[in-house]
mmCIF file of C-alpha atoms and ligand atoms in Angstrom:
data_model
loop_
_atom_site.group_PDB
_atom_site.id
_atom_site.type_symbol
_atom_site.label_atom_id
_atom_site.label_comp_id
_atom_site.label_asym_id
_atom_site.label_seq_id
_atom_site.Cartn_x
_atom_site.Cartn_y
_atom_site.Cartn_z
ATOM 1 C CA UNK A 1 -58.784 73.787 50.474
ATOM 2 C CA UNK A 2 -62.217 73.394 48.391
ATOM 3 C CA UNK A 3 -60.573 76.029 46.041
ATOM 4 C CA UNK A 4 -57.448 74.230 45.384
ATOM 5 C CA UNK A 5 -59.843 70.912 44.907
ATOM 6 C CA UNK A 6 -61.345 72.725 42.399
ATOM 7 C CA UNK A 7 -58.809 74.138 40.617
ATOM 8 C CA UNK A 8 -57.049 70.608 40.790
ATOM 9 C CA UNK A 9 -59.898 69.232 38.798
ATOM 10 C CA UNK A 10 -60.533 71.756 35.800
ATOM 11 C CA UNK A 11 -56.622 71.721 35.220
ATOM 12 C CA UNK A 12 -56.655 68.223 35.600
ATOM 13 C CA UNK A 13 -59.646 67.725 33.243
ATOM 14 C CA UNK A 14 -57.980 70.377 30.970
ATOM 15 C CA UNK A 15 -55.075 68.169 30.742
ATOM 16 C CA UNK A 16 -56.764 65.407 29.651
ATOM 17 C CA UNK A 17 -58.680 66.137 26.885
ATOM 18 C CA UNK A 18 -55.304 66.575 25.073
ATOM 19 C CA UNK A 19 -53.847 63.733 25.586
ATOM 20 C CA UNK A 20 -51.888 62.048 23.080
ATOM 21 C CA UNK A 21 -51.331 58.261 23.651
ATOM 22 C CA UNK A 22 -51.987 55.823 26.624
ATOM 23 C CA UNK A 23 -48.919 56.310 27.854
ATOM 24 C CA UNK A 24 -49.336 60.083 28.396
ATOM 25 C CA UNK A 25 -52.719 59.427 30.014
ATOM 26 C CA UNK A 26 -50.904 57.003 32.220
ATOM 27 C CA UNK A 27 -48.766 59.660 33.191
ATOM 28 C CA UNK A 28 -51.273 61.981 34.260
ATOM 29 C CA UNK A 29 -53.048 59.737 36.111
ATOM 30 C CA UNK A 30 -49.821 59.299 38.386
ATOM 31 C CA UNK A 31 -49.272 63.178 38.500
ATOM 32 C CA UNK A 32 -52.742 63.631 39.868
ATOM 33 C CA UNK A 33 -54.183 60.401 41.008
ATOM 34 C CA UNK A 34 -50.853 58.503 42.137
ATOM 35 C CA UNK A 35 -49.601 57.718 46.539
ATOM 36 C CA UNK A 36 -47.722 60.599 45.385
ATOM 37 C CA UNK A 37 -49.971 62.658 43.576
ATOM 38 C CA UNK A 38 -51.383 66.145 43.455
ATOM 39 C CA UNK A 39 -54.595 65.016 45.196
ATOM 40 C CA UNK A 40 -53.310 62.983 47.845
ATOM 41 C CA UNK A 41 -50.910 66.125 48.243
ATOM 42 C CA UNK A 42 -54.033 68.495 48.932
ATOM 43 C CA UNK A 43 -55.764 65.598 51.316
ATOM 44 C CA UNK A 44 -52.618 65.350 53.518
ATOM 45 C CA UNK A 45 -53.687 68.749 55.163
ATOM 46 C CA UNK A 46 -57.066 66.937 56.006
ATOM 47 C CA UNK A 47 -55.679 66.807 59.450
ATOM 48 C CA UNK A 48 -55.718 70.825 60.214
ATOM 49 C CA UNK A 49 -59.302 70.919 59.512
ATOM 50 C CA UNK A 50 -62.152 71.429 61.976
ATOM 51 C CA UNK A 51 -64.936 68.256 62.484
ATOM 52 C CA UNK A 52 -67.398 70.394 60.829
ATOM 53 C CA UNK A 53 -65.014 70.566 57.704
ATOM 54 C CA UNK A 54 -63.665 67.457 57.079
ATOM 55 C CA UNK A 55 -66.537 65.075 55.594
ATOM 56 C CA UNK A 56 -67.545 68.183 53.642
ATOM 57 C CA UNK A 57 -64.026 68.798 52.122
ATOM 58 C CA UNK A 58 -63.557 64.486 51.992
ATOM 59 C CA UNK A 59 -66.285 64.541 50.024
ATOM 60 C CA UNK A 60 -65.385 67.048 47.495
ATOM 61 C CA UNK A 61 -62.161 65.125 47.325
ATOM 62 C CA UNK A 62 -63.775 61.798 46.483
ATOM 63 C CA UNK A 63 -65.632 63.998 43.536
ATOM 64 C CA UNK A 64 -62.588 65.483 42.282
ATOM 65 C CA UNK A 65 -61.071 61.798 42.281
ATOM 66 C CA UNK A 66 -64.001 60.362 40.970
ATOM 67 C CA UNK A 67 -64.029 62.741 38.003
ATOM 68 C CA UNK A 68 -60.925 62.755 36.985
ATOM 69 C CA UNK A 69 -60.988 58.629 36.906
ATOM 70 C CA UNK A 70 -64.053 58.652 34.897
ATOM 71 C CA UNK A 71 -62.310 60.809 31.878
ATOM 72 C CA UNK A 72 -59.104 58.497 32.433
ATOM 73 C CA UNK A 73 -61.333 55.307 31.716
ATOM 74 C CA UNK A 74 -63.375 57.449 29.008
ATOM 75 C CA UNK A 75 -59.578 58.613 27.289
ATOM 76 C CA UNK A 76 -58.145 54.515 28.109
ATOM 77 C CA UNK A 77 -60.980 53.104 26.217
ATOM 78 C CA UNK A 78 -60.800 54.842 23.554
ATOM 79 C CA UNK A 79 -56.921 54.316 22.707
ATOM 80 C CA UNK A 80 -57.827 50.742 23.360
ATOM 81 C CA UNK A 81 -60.426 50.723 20.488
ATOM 82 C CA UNK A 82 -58.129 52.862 18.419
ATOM 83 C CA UNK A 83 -55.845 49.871 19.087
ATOM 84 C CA UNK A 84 -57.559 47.365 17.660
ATOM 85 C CA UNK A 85 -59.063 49.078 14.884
ATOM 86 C CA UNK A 86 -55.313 49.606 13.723
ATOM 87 C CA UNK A 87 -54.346 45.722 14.151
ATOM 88 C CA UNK A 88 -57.304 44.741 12.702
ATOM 89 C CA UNK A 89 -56.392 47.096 9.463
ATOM 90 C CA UNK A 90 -53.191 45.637 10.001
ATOM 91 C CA UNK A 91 -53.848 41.848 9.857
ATOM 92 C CA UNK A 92 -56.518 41.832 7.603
ATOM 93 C CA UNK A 93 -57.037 38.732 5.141
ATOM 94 C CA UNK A 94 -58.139 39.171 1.973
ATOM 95 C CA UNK A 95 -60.096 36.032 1.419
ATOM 96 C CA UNK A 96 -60.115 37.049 -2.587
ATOM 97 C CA UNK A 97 -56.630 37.258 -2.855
ATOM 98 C CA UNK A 98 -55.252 34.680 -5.255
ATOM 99 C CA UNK A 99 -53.065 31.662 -3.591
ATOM 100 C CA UNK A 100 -48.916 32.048 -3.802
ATOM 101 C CA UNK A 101 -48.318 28.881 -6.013
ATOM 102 C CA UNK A 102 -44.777 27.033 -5.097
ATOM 103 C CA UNK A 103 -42.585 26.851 -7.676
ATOM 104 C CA UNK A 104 -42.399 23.140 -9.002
ATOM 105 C CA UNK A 105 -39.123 21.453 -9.860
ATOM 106 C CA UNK A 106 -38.297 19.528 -13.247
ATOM 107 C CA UNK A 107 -35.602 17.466 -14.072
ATOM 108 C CA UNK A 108 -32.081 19.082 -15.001
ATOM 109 C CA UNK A 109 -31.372 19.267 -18.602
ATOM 110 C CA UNK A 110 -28.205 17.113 -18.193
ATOM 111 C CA UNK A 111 -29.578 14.502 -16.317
ATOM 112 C CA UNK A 112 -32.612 14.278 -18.886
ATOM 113 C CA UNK A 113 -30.043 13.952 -21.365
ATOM 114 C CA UNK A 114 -28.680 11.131 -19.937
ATOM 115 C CA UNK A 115 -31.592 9.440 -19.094
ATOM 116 C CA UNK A 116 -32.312 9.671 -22.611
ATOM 117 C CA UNK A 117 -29.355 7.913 -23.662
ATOM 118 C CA UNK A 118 -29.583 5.309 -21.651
ATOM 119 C CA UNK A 119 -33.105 4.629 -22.563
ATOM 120 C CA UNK A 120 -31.222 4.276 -26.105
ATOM 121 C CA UNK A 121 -28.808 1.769 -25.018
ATOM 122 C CA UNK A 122 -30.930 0.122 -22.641
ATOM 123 C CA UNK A 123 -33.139 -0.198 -25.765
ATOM 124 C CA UNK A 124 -30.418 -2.123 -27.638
ATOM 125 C CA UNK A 125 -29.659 -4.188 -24.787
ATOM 126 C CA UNK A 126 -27.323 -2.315 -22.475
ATOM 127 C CA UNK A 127 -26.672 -2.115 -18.936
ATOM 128 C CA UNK A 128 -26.015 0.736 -16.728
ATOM 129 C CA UNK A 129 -23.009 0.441 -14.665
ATOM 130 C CA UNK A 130 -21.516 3.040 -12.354
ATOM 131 C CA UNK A 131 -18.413 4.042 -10.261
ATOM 132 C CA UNK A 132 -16.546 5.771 -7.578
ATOM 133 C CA UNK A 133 -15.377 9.671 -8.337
ATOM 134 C CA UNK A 134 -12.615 9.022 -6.064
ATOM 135 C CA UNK A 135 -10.465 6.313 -8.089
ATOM 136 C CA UNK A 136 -7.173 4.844 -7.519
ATOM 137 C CA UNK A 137 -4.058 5.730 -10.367
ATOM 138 C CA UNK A 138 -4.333 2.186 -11.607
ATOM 139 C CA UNK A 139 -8.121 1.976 -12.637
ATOM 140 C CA UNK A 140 -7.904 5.619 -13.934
ATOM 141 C CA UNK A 141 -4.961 5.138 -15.865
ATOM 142 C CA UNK A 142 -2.714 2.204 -15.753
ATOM 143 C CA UNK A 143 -4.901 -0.480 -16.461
ATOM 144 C CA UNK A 144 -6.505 2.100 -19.264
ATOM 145 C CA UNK A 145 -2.843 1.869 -21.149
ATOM 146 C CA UNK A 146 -1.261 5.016 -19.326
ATOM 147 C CA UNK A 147 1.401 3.940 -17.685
ATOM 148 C CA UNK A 148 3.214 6.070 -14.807
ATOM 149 C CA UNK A 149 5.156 8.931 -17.201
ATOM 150 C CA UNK A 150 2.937 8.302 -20.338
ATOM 151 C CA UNK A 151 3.068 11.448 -22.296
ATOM 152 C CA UNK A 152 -0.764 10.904 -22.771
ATOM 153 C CA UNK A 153 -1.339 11.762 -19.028
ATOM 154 C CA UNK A 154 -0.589 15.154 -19.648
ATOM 155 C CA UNK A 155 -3.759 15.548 -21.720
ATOM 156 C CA UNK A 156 -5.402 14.828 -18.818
ATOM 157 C CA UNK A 157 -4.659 17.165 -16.434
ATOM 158 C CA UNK A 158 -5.874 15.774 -12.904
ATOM 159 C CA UNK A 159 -7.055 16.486 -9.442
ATOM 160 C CA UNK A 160 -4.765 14.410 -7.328
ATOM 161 C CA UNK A 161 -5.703 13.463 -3.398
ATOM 162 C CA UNK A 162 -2.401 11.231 -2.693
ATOM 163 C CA UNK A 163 0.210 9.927 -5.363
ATOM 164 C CA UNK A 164 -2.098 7.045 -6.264
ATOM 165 C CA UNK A 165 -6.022 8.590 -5.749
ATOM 166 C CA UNK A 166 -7.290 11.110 -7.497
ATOM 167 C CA UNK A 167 -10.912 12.532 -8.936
ATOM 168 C CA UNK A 168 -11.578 10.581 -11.813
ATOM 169 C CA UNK A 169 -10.611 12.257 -15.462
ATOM 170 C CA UNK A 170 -13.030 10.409 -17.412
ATOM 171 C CA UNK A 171 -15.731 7.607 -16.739
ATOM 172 C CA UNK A 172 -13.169 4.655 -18.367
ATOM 173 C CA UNK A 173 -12.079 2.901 -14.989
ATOM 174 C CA UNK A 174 -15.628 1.570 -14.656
ATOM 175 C CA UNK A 175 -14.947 -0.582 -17.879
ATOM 176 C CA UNK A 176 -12.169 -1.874 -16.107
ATOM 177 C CA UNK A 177 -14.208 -2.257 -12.845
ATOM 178 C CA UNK A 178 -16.851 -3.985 -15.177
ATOM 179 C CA UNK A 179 -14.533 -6.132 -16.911
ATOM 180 C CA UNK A 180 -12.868 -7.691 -13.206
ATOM 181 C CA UNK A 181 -16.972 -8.205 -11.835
ATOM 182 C CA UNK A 182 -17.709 -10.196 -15.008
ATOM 183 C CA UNK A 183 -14.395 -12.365 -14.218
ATOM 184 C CA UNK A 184 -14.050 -13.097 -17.649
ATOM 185 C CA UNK A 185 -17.526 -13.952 -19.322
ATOM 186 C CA UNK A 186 -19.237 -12.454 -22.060
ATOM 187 C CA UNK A 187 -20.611 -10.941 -23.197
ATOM 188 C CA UNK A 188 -20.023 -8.111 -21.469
ATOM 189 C CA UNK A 189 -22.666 -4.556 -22.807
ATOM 190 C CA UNK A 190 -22.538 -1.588 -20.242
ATOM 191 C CA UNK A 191 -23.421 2.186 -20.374
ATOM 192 C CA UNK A 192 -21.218 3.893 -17.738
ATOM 193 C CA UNK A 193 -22.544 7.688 -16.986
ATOM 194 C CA UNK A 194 -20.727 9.671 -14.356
ATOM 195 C CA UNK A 195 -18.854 12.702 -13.258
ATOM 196 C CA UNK A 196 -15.280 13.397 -14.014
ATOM 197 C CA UNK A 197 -13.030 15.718 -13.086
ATOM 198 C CA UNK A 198 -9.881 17.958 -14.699
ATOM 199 C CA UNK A 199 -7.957 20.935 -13.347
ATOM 200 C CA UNK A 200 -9.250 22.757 -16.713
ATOM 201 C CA UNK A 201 -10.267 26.868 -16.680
ATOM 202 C CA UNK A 202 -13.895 27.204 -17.094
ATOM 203 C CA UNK A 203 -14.925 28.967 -20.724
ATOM 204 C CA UNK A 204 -17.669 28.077 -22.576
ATOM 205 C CA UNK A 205 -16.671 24.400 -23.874
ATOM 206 C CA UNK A 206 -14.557 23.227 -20.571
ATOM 207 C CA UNK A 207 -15.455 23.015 -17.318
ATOM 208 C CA UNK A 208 -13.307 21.608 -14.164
ATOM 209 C CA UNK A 209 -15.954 18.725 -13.662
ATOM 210 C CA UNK A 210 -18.453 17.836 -16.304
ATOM 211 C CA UNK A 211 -19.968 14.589 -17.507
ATOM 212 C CA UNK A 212 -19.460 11.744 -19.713
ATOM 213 C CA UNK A 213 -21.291 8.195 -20.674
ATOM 214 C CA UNK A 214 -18.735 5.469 -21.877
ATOM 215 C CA UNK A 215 -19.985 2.154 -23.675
ATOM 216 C CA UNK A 216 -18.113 -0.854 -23.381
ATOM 217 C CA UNK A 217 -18.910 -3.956 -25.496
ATOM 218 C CA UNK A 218 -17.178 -7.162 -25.381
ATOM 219 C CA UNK A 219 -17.500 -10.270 -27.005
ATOM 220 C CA UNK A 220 -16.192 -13.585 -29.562
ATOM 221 C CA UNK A 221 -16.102 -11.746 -32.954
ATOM 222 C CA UNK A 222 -16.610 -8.009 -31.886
ATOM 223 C CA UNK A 223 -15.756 -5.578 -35.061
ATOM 224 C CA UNK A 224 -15.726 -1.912 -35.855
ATOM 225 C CA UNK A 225 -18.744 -2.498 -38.131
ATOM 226 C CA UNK A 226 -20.346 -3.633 -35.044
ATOM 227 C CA UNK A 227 -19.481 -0.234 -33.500
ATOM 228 C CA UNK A 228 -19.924 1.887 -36.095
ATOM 229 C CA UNK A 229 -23.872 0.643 -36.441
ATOM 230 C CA UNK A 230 -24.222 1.078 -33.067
ATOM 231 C CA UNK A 231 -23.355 4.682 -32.694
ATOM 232 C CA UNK A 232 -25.268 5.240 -36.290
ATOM 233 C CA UNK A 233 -28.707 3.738 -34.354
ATOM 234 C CA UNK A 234 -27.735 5.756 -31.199
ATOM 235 C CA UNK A 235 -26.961 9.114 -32.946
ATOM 236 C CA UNK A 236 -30.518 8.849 -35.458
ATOM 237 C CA UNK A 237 -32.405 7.836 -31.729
ATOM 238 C CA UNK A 238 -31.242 11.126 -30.605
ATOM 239 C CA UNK A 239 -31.358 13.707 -33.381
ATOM 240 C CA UNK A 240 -33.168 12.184 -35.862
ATOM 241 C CA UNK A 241 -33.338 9.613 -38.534
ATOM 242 C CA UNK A 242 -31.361 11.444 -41.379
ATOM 243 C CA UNK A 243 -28.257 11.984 -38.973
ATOM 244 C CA UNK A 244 -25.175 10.327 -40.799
ATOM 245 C CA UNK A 245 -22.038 9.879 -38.941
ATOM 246 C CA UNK A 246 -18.195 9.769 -40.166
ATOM 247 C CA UNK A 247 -15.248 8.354 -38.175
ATOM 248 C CA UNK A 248 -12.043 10.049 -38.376
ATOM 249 C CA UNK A 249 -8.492 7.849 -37.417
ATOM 250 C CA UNK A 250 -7.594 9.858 -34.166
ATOM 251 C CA UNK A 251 -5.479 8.388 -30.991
ATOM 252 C CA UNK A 252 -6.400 7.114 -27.652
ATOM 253 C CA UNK A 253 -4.302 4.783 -25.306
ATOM 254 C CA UNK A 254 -7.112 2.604 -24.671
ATOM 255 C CA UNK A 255 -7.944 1.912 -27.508
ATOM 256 C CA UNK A 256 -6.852 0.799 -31.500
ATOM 257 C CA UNK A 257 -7.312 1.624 -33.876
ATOM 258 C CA UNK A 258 -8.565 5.057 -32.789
ATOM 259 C CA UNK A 259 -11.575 7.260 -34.055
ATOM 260 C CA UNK A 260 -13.127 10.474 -33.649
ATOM 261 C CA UNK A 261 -16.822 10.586 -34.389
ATOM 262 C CA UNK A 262 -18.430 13.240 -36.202
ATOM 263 C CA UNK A 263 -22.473 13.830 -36.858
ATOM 264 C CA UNK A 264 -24.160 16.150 -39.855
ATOM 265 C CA UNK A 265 -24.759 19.573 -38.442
ATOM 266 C CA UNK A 266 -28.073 19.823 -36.906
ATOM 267 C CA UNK A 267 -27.757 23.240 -38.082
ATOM 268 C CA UNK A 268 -27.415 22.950 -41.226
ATOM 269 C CA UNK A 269 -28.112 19.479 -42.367
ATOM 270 C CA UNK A 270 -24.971 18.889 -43.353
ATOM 271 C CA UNK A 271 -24.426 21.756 -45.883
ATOM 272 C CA UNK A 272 -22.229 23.946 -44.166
ATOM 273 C CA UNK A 273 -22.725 26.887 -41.782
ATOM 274 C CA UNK A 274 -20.882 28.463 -38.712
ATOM 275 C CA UNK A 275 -21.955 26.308 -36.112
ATOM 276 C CA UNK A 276 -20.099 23.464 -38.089
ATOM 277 C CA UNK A 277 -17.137 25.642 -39.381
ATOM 278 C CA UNK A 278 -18.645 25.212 -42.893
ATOM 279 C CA UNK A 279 -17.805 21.186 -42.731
ATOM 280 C CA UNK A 280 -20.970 19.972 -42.190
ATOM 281 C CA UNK A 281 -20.334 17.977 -39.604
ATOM 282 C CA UNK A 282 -20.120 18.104 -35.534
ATOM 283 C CA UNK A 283 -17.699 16.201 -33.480
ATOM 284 C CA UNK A 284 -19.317 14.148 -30.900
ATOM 285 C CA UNK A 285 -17.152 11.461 -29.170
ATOM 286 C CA UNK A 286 -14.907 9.364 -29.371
ATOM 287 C CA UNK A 287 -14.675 5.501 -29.775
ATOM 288 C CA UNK A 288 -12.214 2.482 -30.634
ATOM 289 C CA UNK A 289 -11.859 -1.074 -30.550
ATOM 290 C CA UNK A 290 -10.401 -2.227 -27.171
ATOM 291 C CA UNK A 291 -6.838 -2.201 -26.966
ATOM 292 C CA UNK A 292 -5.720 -5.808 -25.998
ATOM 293 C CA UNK A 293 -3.568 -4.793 -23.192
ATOM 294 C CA UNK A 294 -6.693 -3.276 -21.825
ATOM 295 C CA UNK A 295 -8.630 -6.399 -21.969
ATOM 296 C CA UNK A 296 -5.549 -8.220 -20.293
ATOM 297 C CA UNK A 297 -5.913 -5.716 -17.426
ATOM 298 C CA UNK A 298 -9.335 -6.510 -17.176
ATOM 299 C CA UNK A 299 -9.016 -10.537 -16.899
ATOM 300 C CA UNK A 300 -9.948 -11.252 -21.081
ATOM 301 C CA UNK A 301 -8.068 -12.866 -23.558
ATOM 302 C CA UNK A 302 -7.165 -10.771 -26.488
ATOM 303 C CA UNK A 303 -6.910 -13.904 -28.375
ATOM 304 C CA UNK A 304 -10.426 -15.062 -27.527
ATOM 305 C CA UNK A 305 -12.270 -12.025 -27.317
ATOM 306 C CA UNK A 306 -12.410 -8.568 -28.506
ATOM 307 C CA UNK A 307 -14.507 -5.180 -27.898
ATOM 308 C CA UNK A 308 -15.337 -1.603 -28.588
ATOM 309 C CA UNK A 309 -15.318 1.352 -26.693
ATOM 310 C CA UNK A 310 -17.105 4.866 -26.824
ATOM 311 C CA UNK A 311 -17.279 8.015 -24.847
ATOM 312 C CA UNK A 312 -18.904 11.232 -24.842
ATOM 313 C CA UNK A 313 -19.499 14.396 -23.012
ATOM 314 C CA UNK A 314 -22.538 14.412 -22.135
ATOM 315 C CA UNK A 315 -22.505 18.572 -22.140
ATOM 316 C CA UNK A 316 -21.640 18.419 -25.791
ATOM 317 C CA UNK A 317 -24.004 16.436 -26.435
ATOM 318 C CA UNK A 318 -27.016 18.784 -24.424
ATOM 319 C CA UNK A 319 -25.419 21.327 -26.386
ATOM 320 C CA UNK A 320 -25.869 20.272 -29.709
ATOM 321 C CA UNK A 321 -29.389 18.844 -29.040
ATOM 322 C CA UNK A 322 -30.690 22.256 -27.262
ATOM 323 C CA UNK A 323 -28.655 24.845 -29.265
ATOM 324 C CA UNK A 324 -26.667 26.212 -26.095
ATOM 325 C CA UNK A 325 -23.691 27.806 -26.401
ATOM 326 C CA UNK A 326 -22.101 28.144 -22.969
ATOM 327 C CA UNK A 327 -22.097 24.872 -20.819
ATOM 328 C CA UNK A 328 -21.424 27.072 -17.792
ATOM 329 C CA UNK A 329 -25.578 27.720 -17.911
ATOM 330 C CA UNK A 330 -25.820 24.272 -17.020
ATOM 331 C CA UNK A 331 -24.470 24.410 -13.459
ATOM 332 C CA UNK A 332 -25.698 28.311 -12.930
ATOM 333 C CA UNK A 333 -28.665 27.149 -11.015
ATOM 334 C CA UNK A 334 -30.725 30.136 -13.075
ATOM 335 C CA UNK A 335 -34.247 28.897 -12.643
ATOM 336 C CA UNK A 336 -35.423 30.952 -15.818
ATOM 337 C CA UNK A 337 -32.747 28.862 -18.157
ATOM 338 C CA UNK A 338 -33.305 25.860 -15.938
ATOM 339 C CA UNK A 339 -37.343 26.148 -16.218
ATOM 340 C CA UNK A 340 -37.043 26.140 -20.270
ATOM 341 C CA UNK A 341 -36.141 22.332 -20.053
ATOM 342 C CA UNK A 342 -39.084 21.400 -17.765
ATOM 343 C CA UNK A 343 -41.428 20.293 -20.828
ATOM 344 C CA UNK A 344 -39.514 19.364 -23.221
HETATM 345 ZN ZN1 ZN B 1 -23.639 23.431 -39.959
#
């Protein structure tokens, strides 16, 4: 029985030295250490042995146990240290390491653009006045001149909800909205900036929602000389102070007469390039004198009072002043165009 003892030990002690993990060790501890183990298998047969025997072969038992527990704890330690040298490695901080900076936001070039302009107008004396997306048929259109089947609709071509709401196709039913809060006194001098919406296809001019600023200016003795200097003053604010400007007899409901506005080319200064189509000039809204049925609809008396209109896409206008030529970049959410617009 000593032999076997014995033999248990140096294979046991064999074993060990090649151990791979703590979980092999574990193991072997088991195999020879465990209720059911290799040693407690040699023990059982204790009972066979003389009284002379038995301390003697007990205590060459408690050895053999004793041994192979003090390599286990030797072999245990040691994974544990390996252990903790690796997560140490592993977690390390490198106090030297420069910071992660956040990214910091900025303003979006539209929205600068029309804070801009309505620092302009707010400079000569305007208000800002705003209204709902979601708009009813008549403020959209019938109290803007389009009546129900007016071939005029068509160039508008809309997002309807029901037969009478729809997503507003330009910013013009606030000047009606204006018009019924004033209840009739003057005068009346709003900037109205907004959203609108059209079922157009996206390209690089149109977009299915985009945004516009209308003015609306009414008053005893209002005149197209009146409007005329006031988009001169706005357009030199915002491109500079040898901008001219040109109206052009064009068509709108709303308003009559009618006129399209054109600026000098930025590009060019006015003497002709491709950006301009070799005219020298850029279209950039479009503007009338109220049209009296409009300031019926809106509680005025065409006989009393009378008023000009303006409107402009606000994109356009962000084009032209950045030199973009694709207004989808502006809703792309691409932080490297985006960030070029932060300090400007
Ligand atoms: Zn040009």
């Amino acid at each position: 029985m000593k032999e076997r003892l014995e033999a248990l030990r140096s294979e046991a002690l064999d074993k060990l030295q090649t151990v791979a993990d703590a979980a092999a060790l574990n193991d072997l501890r088991v195999h020879y250490l465990g209720k059911k183990g290799q040693l407690t298998e040699i023990l059982r047969g204790m009972g066979s042995l003389s009284a002379e025997e038995r301390p003697i072969i007990g205590q060459v038992g408690n050895e053999v146990r004793a041994a192979i527990e003090a390599v286990i704890a030797e072999k245990q330690a040691g994974f544990e240290q390996a252990e903790t040298a690796r997560r140490l490695q592993a977690e390390t901080i490198d106090v030297t390491l420069p910071g992660k900076k956040s990214a910091v936001g900025a303003v979006h070039p539209l929205n600068k653009i029309v804070e801009e302009i309505e620092d302009i107008f707010i400079g000569m004396g305007y208000t800002v006045a705003e209204g709902p997306e979601v708009e009813t048929d008549f403020f959209n259109f019938e109290a803007l001149n389009l009546p129900k089947n007016h071939p005029a609709r068509d160039m508008q071509d809309s997002f309807y909800i029901t037969d009478e709401i729809l997503l507003r196709t330009q910013t013009s039913p606030v000047q009606i909205r204006t018009m019924k809060a004033m209840n009739g006194q003057t005068p009346v001098k709003v900037i109205c900036p907004g959203k609108v919406y059209r079922r157009d296809d996206d390209d690089a001019t149109h977009s299915f929602m985009f945004h516009q600023i209308e003015g609306l200016v009414i008053g005893p003795n209002i005149r197209m000389s009146d409007l005329k200097g006031t988009l001169l003053q706005f357009v030199r604010e915002m491109y500079g102070s040898q901008m001219q400007i040109r109206l052009r007899p064009s068509f709108f409901p709303f308003t009559e007469p009618s006129a399209e506005v054109d600026v000098t080319c930025a590009q060019c200064g006015g003497s002709g390039c491709r950006m301009c189509k070799h005219t020298g000039w850029i279209e950039i809204l479009g503007c009338g004198m109220v049209h009296p049925k409009v300031l019926e609809y809106g509680g005025y008396d065409p006989k009393e009072v009378t008023g000009f209109a303006f409107g402009m896409g606000v994109e356009r206008i962000a084009l032209l002043k950045y030199g973009i030529d694709d207004i989808r970049h502006f809703y792309a959410n691409d932080t490297k165009f985006l960030s070029q617009f932060a300090k400007i």
